[in-house]
Coordinates of C-alpha atoms in Angstrom, one line a residue:
X391 CA -17.9 20.7 56.9
X392 CA -15.0 18.6 55.5
X393 CA -14.4 18.8 51.8
X394 CA -12.1 17.4 49.2
X395 CA -9.4 19.4 47.6
X396 CA -8.5 18.9 44.0
X397 CA -5.0 18.5 42.5
X398 CA -2.5 21.1 43.8
X399 CA -2.0 22.4 40.3
X400 CA -5.6 23.4 39.8
X401 CA -6.6 27.0 40.3
X402 CA -9.8 25.9 42.1
X403 CA -7.9 24.1 44.8
X404 CA -9.8 24.0 48.1
X405 CA -13.1 25.5 46.8
X406 CA -16.3 23.5 47.3
X407 CA -17.3 24.0 43.7
X408 CA -13.9 22.8 42.3
X409 CA -15.1 19.4 41.0
X410 CA -18.3 20.8 39.6
X411 CA -16.3 23.6 37.8
X412 CA -14.0 21.0 36.2
X413 CA -17.0 18.9 35.2
X414 CA -18.8 21.8 33.7
X415 CA -15.7 23.0 31.8
X416 CA -15.1 19.5 30.3
X417 CA -18.7 18.9 29.3
X418 CA -19.0 22.4 27.8
X419 CA -15.7 21.8 25.9
X420 CA -17.1 18.5 24.5
X421 CA -20.3 20.2 23.4
X422 CA -18.4 23.0 21.7
X423 CA -16.1 20.5 20.0
X424 CA -19.0 18.6 18.6
X425 CA -20.8 21.7 17.4
X426 CA -17.6 23.0 15.8
X427 CA -17.1 19.9 13.8
X428 CA -20.8 19.7 12.7
X429 CA -21.0 23.4 11.9
X430 CA -17.9 23.6 9.7
X431 CA -18.4 20.3 7.9
X432 CA -22.2 19.6 7.8
X433 CA -21.9 17.9 4.4
X434 CA -19.6 15.3 5.9
X435 CA -21.9 14.6 8.8
X436 CA -24.8 14.4 6.4
X437 CA -23.0 11.9 4.2
X438 CA -22.4 9.7 7.3
X439 CA -26.0 9.9 8.4
X440 CA -27.1 8.8 4.9
X441 CA -24.9 5.7 5.2
X442 CA -26.2 5.0 8.8
X443 CA -29.8 5.2 7.5
X444 CA -29.3 2.9 4.5
X445 CA -26.8 0.4 5.7
X446 CA -27.4 -2.2 8.4
X447 CA -23.7 -2.6 8.8
X448 CA -23.2 1.0 10.0
X449 CA -26.5 1.7 11.7
X450 CA -24.7 1.9 15.0
X451 CA -23.2 5.2 13.8
X452 CA -26.3 6.9 15.3
X453 CA -25.1 5.9 18.8
X454 CA -21.6 7.2 18.5
X455 CA -22.1 10.8 19.8
X456 CA -24.8 9.9 22.4
X457 CA -22.8 6.9 23.7
X458 CA -19.5 9.0 23.9
X459 CA -21.3 11.7 25.9
X460 CA -22.9 9.1 28.2
X461 CA -19.6 7.4 28.8
X462 CA -18.0 10.7 29.6
X463 CA -20.7 11.5 32.2
X464 CA -21.0 7.9 33.5
X465 CA -17.3 7.7 34.5
X466 CA -16.7 11.4 35.4
X467 CA -15.1 10.3 38.7
X468 CA -12.1 9.1 36.6
X469 CA -11.3 12.6 35.5
X470 CA -13.0 15.2 37.8
X471 CA -10.0 15.6 40.1
X472 CA -7.4 15.9 37.3
X473 CA -5.9 19.2 36.4
X474 CA -7.5 20.9 33.4
X475 CA -5.9 23.7 31.5
X476 CA -5.8 25.0 27.9
X477 CA -2.9 23.4 26.0
X478 CA -1.9 25.4 22.9
X479 CA 0.3 22.6 21.3
X480 CA -3.0 20.8 20.4
X481 CA -3.4 23.4 17.6
X482 CA -1.0 21.1 15.7
X483 CA -3.5 18.2 16.2
X484 CA -6.3 20.4 14.9
X485 CA -4.2 21.4 11.9
X486 CA -3.5 17.7 11.2
X487 CA -7.2 16.8 11.3
X488 CA -7.9 19.6 8.8
X489 CA -5.1 18.3 6.6
X490 CA -6.6 14.8 6.7
X491 CA -9.9 16.2 5.6
X492 CA -8.3 18.2 2.8
X493 CA -6.4 15.2 1.5
X494 CA -9.6 13.1 1.6
X495 CA -11.6 15.8 -0.2
X496 CA -9.0 16.3 -2.9
X497 CA -8.4 12.5 -3.3
X498 CA -12.1 11.7 -3.3
X499 CA -11.6 9.5 -0.2
X500 CA -14.8 10.0 1.9
X501 CA -13.5 8.0 4.8
X502 CA -10.5 10.3 5.2
X503 CA -12.8 13.3 5.1
X504 CA -14.9 11.7 7.8
X505 CA -11.9 10.7 10.0
X506 CA -10.6 14.2 9.8
X507 CA -14.0 15.7 10.6
X508 CA -14.6 13.4 13.6
X509 CA -10.9 13.9 14.7
X510 CA -11.6 17.6 15.3
X511 CA -13.6 16.7 18.4
X512 CA -10.8 15.0 20.4
X513 CA -8.3 17.5 19.1
X514 CA -10.4 20.4 20.3
X515 CA -10.8 18.7 23.7
X516 CA -7.0 18.4 24.0
X517 CA -6.8 22.1 23.1
X518 CA -9.3 23.2 25.7
X519 CA -8.9 20.9 28.7
X520 CA -5.3 19.6 28.3
X521 CA -3.5 16.2 28.1
X522 CA -4.3 14.9 31.6
X523 CA -8.1 14.9 31.2
X524 CA -7.9 13.9 27.5
X525 CA -5.9 10.8 28.4
X526 CA -8.5 9.9 31.0
X527 CA -11.4 10.2 28.5
X528 CA -9.5 8.6 25.6
X529 CA -12.0 5.7 25.3
X530 CA -15.1 7.9 25.0
X531 CA -13.3 10.1 22.5
X532 CA -12.2 7.0 20.5
X533 CA -15.7 5.7 20.5
X534 CA -16.7 8.8 18.4
X535 CA -14.8 7.2 15.4
X536 CA -17.5 4.5 15.2
X537 CA -19.5 7.3 13.5
X538 CA -17.2 6.8 10.5
X539 CA -18.8 4.2 8.2
X540 CA -15.5 2.5 7.2
X541 CA -14.7 -1.1 6.7
X542 CA -16.4 -2.2 3.5
X543 CA -13.0 -2.7 1.9
X544 CA -12.7 -5.8 4.2
X545 CA -15.8 -7.4 2.7
X546 CA -14.1 -9.3 -0.1
X547 CA -11.3 -10.3 2.2
X548 CA -13.6 -11.7 4.8
X549 CA -15.7 -13.4 2.2
X550 CA -12.6 -15.2 1.0
X551 CA -11.7 -16.2 4.5
X552 CA -15.2 -17.4 5.2
X553 CA -15.2 -19.5 2.1
X554 CA -11.8 -21.0 3.0
X555 CA -12.8 -21.8 6.5
X556 CA -16.2 -23.2 5.5
X557 CA -14.9 -25.4 2.7
X558 CA -12.1 -26.7 4.9
X559 CA -14.5 -27.6 7.7
X560 CA -16.9 -29.3 5.4
X561 CA -14.1 -31.4 4.0
X562 CA -12.9 -32.3 7.5
X563 CA -16.5 -33.5 8.1
X564 CA -16.1 -36.0 5.2
X565 CA -18.3 -34.3 2.7
X566 CA -16.9 -33.8 -0.8
X567 CA -16.8 -30.2 -2.0
X568 CA -16.0 -28.6 -5.4
X569 CA -15.1 -24.9 -5.1
X570 CA -14.9 -22.1 -7.7
X571 CA -14.0 -18.8 -6.1
X572 CA -16.8 -17.9 -3.7
X573 CA -19.1 -20.7 -5.0
X574 CA -18.9 -24.3 -3.9
X575 CA -21.0 -27.4 -4.5
X576 CA -21.9 -30.3 -2.3
X577 CA -23.7 -33.5 -3.3
X578 CA -26.9 -32.0 -1.8
X579 CA -26.7 -28.6 -3.5
X580 CA -24.8 -25.4 -4.4
X581 CA -23.7 -22.6 -2.0
X582 CA -22.2 -19.2 -2.4
X583 CA -20.6 -16.8 0.1
X584 CA -22.3 -13.5 -0.4
X585 CA -21.7 -10.1 1.2
X586 CA -24.2 -10.8 4.0
X587 CA -22.1 -13.9 4.9
X588 CA -18.8 -12.1 5.1
X589 CA -19.2 -11.4 8.9
X590 CA -18.4 -7.7 8.6
X591 CA -21.7 -6.7 10.2
X592 CA -20.9 -9.0 13.2
X593 CA -17.4 -7.7 13.4
X594 CA -18.2 -4.0 13.5
X595 CA -21.2 -4.5 15.9
X596 CA -19.0 -6.6 18.2
X597 CA -16.2 -4.1 18.1
X598 CA -18.5 -1.2 19.0
X599 CA -20.2 -3.2 21.8
X600 CA -16.7 -4.5 23.0
X601 CA -15.3 -0.9 23.3
X602 CA -18.3 0.2 25.2
X603 CA -18.2 -2.8 27.6
X604 CA -14.4 -2.6 28.1
X605 CA -14.6 1.0 29.1
X606 CA -17.4 0.5 31.6
X607 CA -16.3 -2.8 33.0
X608 CA -12.5 -2.3 33.3
X609 CA -10.3 0.5 34.5
X610 CA -6.8 -0.4 33.4
X611 CA -5.8 0.0 29.7
X612 CA -4.3 -3.5 29.5
X613 CA -7.6 -5.2 30.4
X614 CA -9.6 -2.8 28.1
X615 CA -7.4 -3.5 25.1
X616 CA -7.4 -7.2 25.8
X617 CA -11.2 -7.3 25.8
X618 CA -11.4 -5.2 22.6
X619 CA -9.0 -7.7 20.9
X620 CA -11.2 -10.5 22.0
X621 CA -14.2 -8.7 20.6
X622 CA -12.4 -8.6 17.2
X623 CA -11.3 -12.3 17.1
X624 CA -14.5 -13.9 18.5
X625 CA -17.0 -12.7 15.8
X626 CA -14.7 -13.6 13.0
X627 CA -14.3 -17.2 14.2
X628 CA -17.9 -17.3 15.2
X629 CA -19.0 -16.3 11.7
X630 CA -16.9 -19.2 10.2
X631 CA -18.6 -21.6 12.6
X632 CA -22.0 -20.1 11.7
X633 CA -21.3 -20.5 8.0
X634 CA -20.2 -24.1 8.4
X635 CA -23.2 -24.9 10.6
X636 CA -25.6 -23.5 8.0
X637 CA -24.0 -25.4 5.1
X638 CA -24.1 -28.7 7.1
X639 CA -27.7 -28.1 8.3
X640 CA -28.7 -27.6 4.6
X641 CA -26.7 -30.7 3.5
X642 CA -28.2 -32.9 6.2
X643 CA -31.7 -31.7 5.6
X644 CA -31.3 -32.1 1.8
X645 CA -31.6 -28.3 1.4
X646 CA -34.9 -28.0 3.2
X647 CA -33.4 -26.0 6.1
X648 CA -31.1 -22.9 6.1
X649 CA -31.1 -22.7 2.3
X650 CA -33.0 -19.4 2.1
X651 CA -33.4 -16.2 4.0
X652 CA -33.9 -18.2 7.2
X653 CA -30.2 -18.8 7.5
X654 CA -29.7 -15.0 8.0
X655 CA -32.1 -15.2 10.9
X656 CA -30.1 -18.1 12.3
X657 CA -27.0 -16.0 11.9
X658 CA -28.3 -13.1 14.0
X659 CA -29.6 -15.4 16.7
X660 CA -26.2 -17.1 16.8
X661 CA -24.4 -13.7 16.9
X662 CA -26.6 -12.7 19.9
X663 CA -25.6 -15.9 21.7
X664 CA -21.9 -15.4 20.9
X665 CA -22.0 -11.8 22.3
X666 CA -23.8 -12.9 25.4
X667 CA -21.0 -15.5 26.0
X668 CA -18.3 -12.9 25.3
X669 CA -19.7 -10.5 27.9
X670 CA -20.2 -13.3 30.4
X671 CA -16.5 -14.2 29.9
X672 CA -15.5 -10.6 30.4
X673 CA -17.5 -10.4 33.6
X674 CA -15.2 -13.2 35.0
X675 CA -12.0 -11.2 34.5
X676 CA -10.6 -9.7 37.6
X677 CA -8.3 -6.7 37.6
X678 CA -5.7 -6.3 40.3
X679 CA -6.8 -4.0 43.0
X680 CA -5.5 -0.5 42.4
X681 CA -3.7 1.4 45.1
X682 CA -5.8 4.0 47.0
X683 CA -5.7 7.4 45.4
X684 CA -8.0 9.2 47.8
X685 CA -7.7 12.9 48.0
X686 CA -7.0 14.4 51.4
X687 CA -9.7 16.4 52.9
X688 CA -9.3 19.9 54.4
X689 CA -11.0 21.3 57.5
X690 CA -13.1 23.7 55.5
X691 CA -13.6 25.8 52.4
X692 CA -10.6 28.0 51.6
X693 CA -11.8 31.3 50.3
X694 CA -10.7 32.4 46.9
X695 CA -7.8 34.8 47.3
X696 CA -6.7 37.4 44.8
X697 CA -3.9 35.2 43.2
X698 CA -6.4 32.4 42.6
X699 CA -8.8 34.9 41.1
X700 CA -6.2 36.3 38.7
X701 CA -5.0 32.7 37.8
X702 CA -8.6 31.7 37.0
X703 CA -9.2 34.8 34.9
X704 CA -5.9 34.2 33.0
X705 CA -6.9 30.6 32.3
X706 CA -10.3 31.7 31.0
X707 CA -8.7 34.3 28.7
X708 CA -6.3 31.7 27.3
X709 CA -9.2 29.3 26.7
X710 CA -11.2 32.0 24.9
X711 CA -8.2 32.7 22.7
X712 CA -7.8 29.0 21.9
X713 CA -11.5 28.7 21.1
X714 CA -11.1 31.4 18.5
X715 CA -7.9 29.8 17.2
X716 CA -9.8 26.4 16.9
X717 CA -12.6 28.1 14.9
X718 CA -10.0 29.8 12.6
X719 CA -8.0 26.6 12.0
X720 CA -11.0 24.4 11.3
X721 CA -12.7 27.0 9.0
X722 CA -9.7 27.7 6.7
X723 CA -9.8 24.3 5.0
X724 CA -13.0 24.5 3.1
X725 CA -12.1 27.6 1.0
X726 CA -8.7 26.2 0.4
X727 CA -10.2 23.0 -1.0
X728 CA -12.6 24.9 -3.2
X729 CA -9.8 26.9 -4.6
X730 CA -7.8 23.7 -5.4
X731 CA -10.8 21.8 -6.8
X732 CA -11.7 24.8 -9.1
X733 CA -8.5 24.0 -11.1
X734 CA -10.4 21.2 -12.9
X735 CA -13.0 21.7 -15.6
X736 CA -14.9 18.9 -17.3
X737 CA -14.1 18.3 -21.0
X738 CA -14.3 15.5 -23.5
X739 CA -11.9 13.0 -21.8
X740 CA -12.9 9.9 -23.9
X741 CA -12.8 11.4 -27.4
X742 CA -9.0 11.0 -27.7
X743 CA -9.3 7.3 -26.7
X744 CA -11.9 6.6 -29.4
X745 CA -9.7 8.4 -32.0
X746 CA -6.6 6.4 -30.9
X747 CA -8.1 3.0 -32.0
X748 CA -10.5 4.1 -34.8
X749 CA -8.1 2.5 -37.3
X750 CA -8.6 -1.0 -35.9
X751 CA -11.4 -3.2 -37.4
X752 CA -14.7 -2.9 -35.5
X753 CA -16.1 -5.9 -33.6
X754 CA -19.3 -6.9 -31.9
X755 CA -19.6 -5.9 -28.3
X756 CA -19.1 -8.6 -25.7
X757 CA -21.6 -9.7 -23.1
X758 CA -19.8 -8.0 -20.2
X759 CA -19.8 -4.5 -18.7
X760 CA -18.1 -3.2 -15.5
X761 CA -19.9 -1.0 -13.1
X762 CA -18.8 2.7 -12.8
X763 CA -21.0 5.6 -11.9
X764 CA -20.7 9.3 -11.8
X765 CA -18.3 9.7 -14.7
X766 CA -18.3 12.9 -16.7
X767 CA -17.6 10.9 -19.8
X768 CA -17.9 7.2 -20.8
X769 CA -16.8 5.1 -23.7
X770 CA -17.5 1.5 -24.8
X771 CA -16.0 0.4 -28.0
X772 CA -15.0 -3.0 -29.4
X773 CA -12.2 -3.6 -31.9
X774 CA -10.7 -6.7 -33.5
X775 CA -7.1 -7.8 -32.9
X776 CA -5.8 -11.0 -34.3
X777 CA -9.3 -11.9 -35.4
X778 CA -10.7 -11.7 -31.9
X779 CA -12.8 -8.9 -30.3
X780 CA -11.1 -6.7 -27.7
X781 CA -13.4 -4.3 -25.9
X782 CA -12.5 -1.0 -24.2
X783 CA -14.5 0.5 -21.3
X784 CA -13.3 4.0 -20.3
X785 CA -14.6 6.4 -17.7
X786 CA -13.4 9.9 -17.4
X787 CA -13.7 11.8 -14.0
X788 CA -13.0 15.4 -13.2
X789 CA -14.0 17.6 -10.2
X790 CA -14.7 14.5 -8.2
X791 CA -16.9 14.6 -5.2
X792 CA -18.9 12.2 -3.0
X793 CA -21.3 11.1 -5.7
X794 CA -18.8 11.1 -8.6
X795 CA -15.7 9.4 -7.3
X796 CA -13.6 7.2 -9.6
X797 CA -12.6 4.9 -6.8
X798 CA -15.6 4.1 -4.7
X799 CA -17.1 1.0 -3.2
X800 CA -20.0 1.1 -5.7
X801 CA -17.5 0.9 -8.7
X802 CA -16.2 -2.6 -9.6
X803 CA -15.1 -4.8 -12.4
X804 CA -17.2 -7.8 -11.1
X805 CA -19.3 -7.9 -8.1
X806 CA -17.9 -10.4 -5.7
X807 CA -21.2 -12.3 -5.3
X808 CA -22.3 -12.0 -9.0
X809 CA -23.8 -15.3 -10.0
X810 CA -23.4 -14.6 -13.7
X811 CA -19.7 -13.8 -13.4
X812 CA -17.2 -15.8 -11.3
X813 CA -13.7 -14.5 -10.7
X814 CA -11.5 -17.5 -11.1
X815 CA -8.2 -15.7 -10.5
X816 CA -6.8 -12.2 -9.9
X817 CA -3.3 -10.9 -10.2
X818 CA -1.3 -7.7 -10.9
X819 CA 0.7 -7.4 -14.1
X820 CA 3.5 -4.9 -14.8
X821 CA 3.8 -2.9 -18.0
X822 CA 6.2 -0.3 -19.3
X823 CA 3.8 2.5 -18.4
X824 CA 2.4 1.1 -15.0
X825 CA 0.5 -1.8 -13.6
X826 CA -2.9 -3.5 -14.3
X827 CA -5.2 -5.8 -12.3
X828 CA -5.7 -8.9 -14.3
X829 CA -8.9 -11.0 -13.8
X830 CA -9.8 -14.4 -15.3
X831 CA -13.6 -14.5 -15.3
X832 CA -16.1 -17.2 -16.2
X833 CA -19.1 -15.5 -17.7
X834 CA -22.4 -17.4 -18.0
X835 CA -23.3 -17.9 -21.7
X836 CA -20.0 -16.3 -22.8
X837 CA -17.2 -18.5 -21.5
X838 CA -13.8 -17.4 -20.2
X839 CA -12.8 -13.7 -20.3
X840 CA -9.6 -11.9 -19.5
X841 CA -10.1 -8.5 -18.0
X842 CA -7.4 -5.8 -17.4
X843 CA -8.3 -2.8 -15.2
X844 CA -6.3 0.2 -14.1
X845 CA -6.4 3.9 -13.3
X846 CA -4.6 6.9 -14.9
X847 CA -4.0 10.1 -13.1
X848 CA -1.2 12.6 -14.0
X849 CA 2.0 10.7 -14.5
X850 CA 0.6 7.6 -12.7
X851 CA -1.0 4.6 -14.2
X852 CA -1.7 1.9 -11.6
X853 CA -4.0 -0.9 -10.5
X854 CA -3.6 0.1 -6.9
X855 CA -6.6 2.1 -5.8
X856 CA -4.7 3.6 -2.8
X857 CA -1.9 4.8 -5.0
X858 CA -4.5 6.2 -7.4
X859 CA -6.2 8.1 -4.6
X860 CA -2.8 9.5 -3.5
X861 CA -2.0 10.5 -7.0
X862 CA -5.3 12.4 -7.4
X863 CA -4.7 14.3 -4.2
X864 CA -1.1 15.2 -5.2
X865 CA -2.3 16.3 -8.7
X866 CA -4.7 18.7 -7.1
X867 CA -2.3 20.0 -4.5
X868 CA 0.3 20.7 -7.3
X869 CA -2.3 22.7 -9.3
X870 CA -2.8 20.1 -12.1
X871 CA -6.4 19.3 -11.5
X872 CA -7.9 15.8 -11.0
X873 CA -8.6 14.6 -14.5
X874 CA -8.6 10.8 -14.2
X875 CA -9.4 7.8 -16.2
X876 CA -10.7 4.3 -15.2
X877 CA -9.8 1.9 -17.9
X878 CA -11.1 -1.7 -18.4
X879 CA -10.1 -4.0 -21.3
X880 CA -11.7 -7.3 -22.0
X881 CA -11.2 -10.1 -24.5
X882 CA -12.4 -13.8 -24.7
X883 CA -10.0 -16.6 -23.7
X884 CA -10.4 -19.0 -26.6
X885 CA -10.5 -22.7 -26.2
X886 CA -9.7 -25.6 -28.6
X887 CA -7.6 -25.4 -31.7
X888 CA -4.9 -27.7 -30.4
X889 CA -3.4 -25.0 -28.1
X890 CA -3.1 -25.4 -24.3
X891 CA -5.1 -23.2 -21.9
X892 CA -1.8 -21.4 -21.0
X893 CA -1.2 -20.6 -24.6
X894 CA -4.7 -19.3 -25.1
X895 CA -4.3 -17.2 -21.9
X896 CA -1.0 -15.7 -23.3
X897 CA -2.7 -14.9 -26.6
X898 CA -5.5 -13.1 -24.8
X899 CA -3.0 -11.1 -22.7
X900 CA -1.1 -10.2 -25.9
X901 CA -4.3 -8.7 -27.4
X902 CA -5.0 -6.6 -24.4
X903 CA -1.3 -5.4 -24.2
X904 CA -1.5 -4.3 -27.9
X905 CA -4.6 -2.3 -27.3
X906 CA -3.3 -0.8 -24.1
X907 CA -0.1 0.3 -25.8
X908 CA -2.0 1.8 -28.6
X909 CA -4.1 3.9 -26.1
X910 CA -1.1 5.3 -24.2
X911 CA -0.6 8.6 -26.2
X912 CA -4.3 9.4 -25.8
X913 CA -4.4 8.5 -22.1
X914 CA -1.5 10.8 -21.4
X915 CA -3.1 13.6 -23.4
X916 CA -6.2 13.4 -21.2
X917 CA -4.7 13.0 -17.7
X918 CA -1.4 14.9 -18.0
X919 CA -2.5 18.1 -19.9
X920 CA -4.2 20.8 -17.8
X921 CA -7.9 21.2 -18.4
X922 CA -8.8 23.9 -20.9
X923 CA -10.2 27.1 -19.4

């Protein structure tokens, strides 16, 4: 009976079970890679599952592993005839994934922990089956990263862009609009761009479906990447059109339609239509016909000779050795992180801050409070400077982990869609000791407020959360612990009195600078000194 022979470099060349052997090895390697990642880092996978369960934006995470496995099996003809062999340089990729997890764990960046954990799967595949097959299954392996619930940092950016596009389109339609931040008013009523209107859910869902469709529909990388790019652009623009349509529908109907929860229903129906059109457009694309790559047939089965037997045995021995190496490399990171994290011990990190400003006259607390959770110590204290209240909010963090991270999506100065507090402007200001994020906020019932916010870790005081995360990881890696402070100062921006608004703003900034300078020795004593043991 005629049969196909696999690549000349394969030790199973000419044997009737060659393709089945490659398929079994690849699928077994994929199963082992998944089990290795889950077994060593079950807490990371559990944290991702919790997000999938409680967030509609990332509910697709449940499909990442099953879909990747299905894609692998569905297009197995793309890689069955390729040479597969253990490839020891992939140990460096495994090491890199472990290092990413370690940096994420030390810096309190859960997304880095999750990327490192998921990255173990493709790195292990590269180790066990080699570069040729790993390149062929790159899209299913890349699909695994949809398990990582990342992207919420885009929400405020996309909310701003949605507000910009909606207001511009409404004005082009001849309707007058008055805008304040994410809130805008039409003659018929008032609208706000909230998180659900950012379009992030549509973007992530479209991207996941786009990757799946591109892999199954196309064979060339150029066409696949082009369709994925289209799956990114289309939902963003479609969300702008959706927001504009909802606002105009509400305006035309005098706020009788699309003014409540029904506009979210319209949004999902609209998204379904957009995705159907996107896939229809993709079905019209025609790839160039690929050259024939048929594998020549032999007259019959070639028996396994002794050199083949020895080659196959040697390959299996190498694969077993690399399996053990993979387990050792992946398993070493957790005890290392525990050793580094044990350098920090909780202590009173806010007492020195209180003592530093006790000499200033007390003041009544302001009607404002930022949102920070999981701190080991908190302080809220108001003092008077130049006859005006200035309030300090301080949050001390040590031995940070997933539920007690200083920099986290649940911690914020003002929630973007808070109807009581509108962010009128945001900027970054430099100081002799670092930088602060400066917010000008309109607070209902209180008036205008000036808010300064920054982080202090080791020798670093910065408003940049990414720099603060990096400083936290570096402090732990250098044996100094992760004692950190999140600091928020707030004072009213006064009005009247014959001064201009710019002069009032400068006076408010001066009060905050005086208090921040007075706090500096205490801040350094908390975040620079090693924790007592």
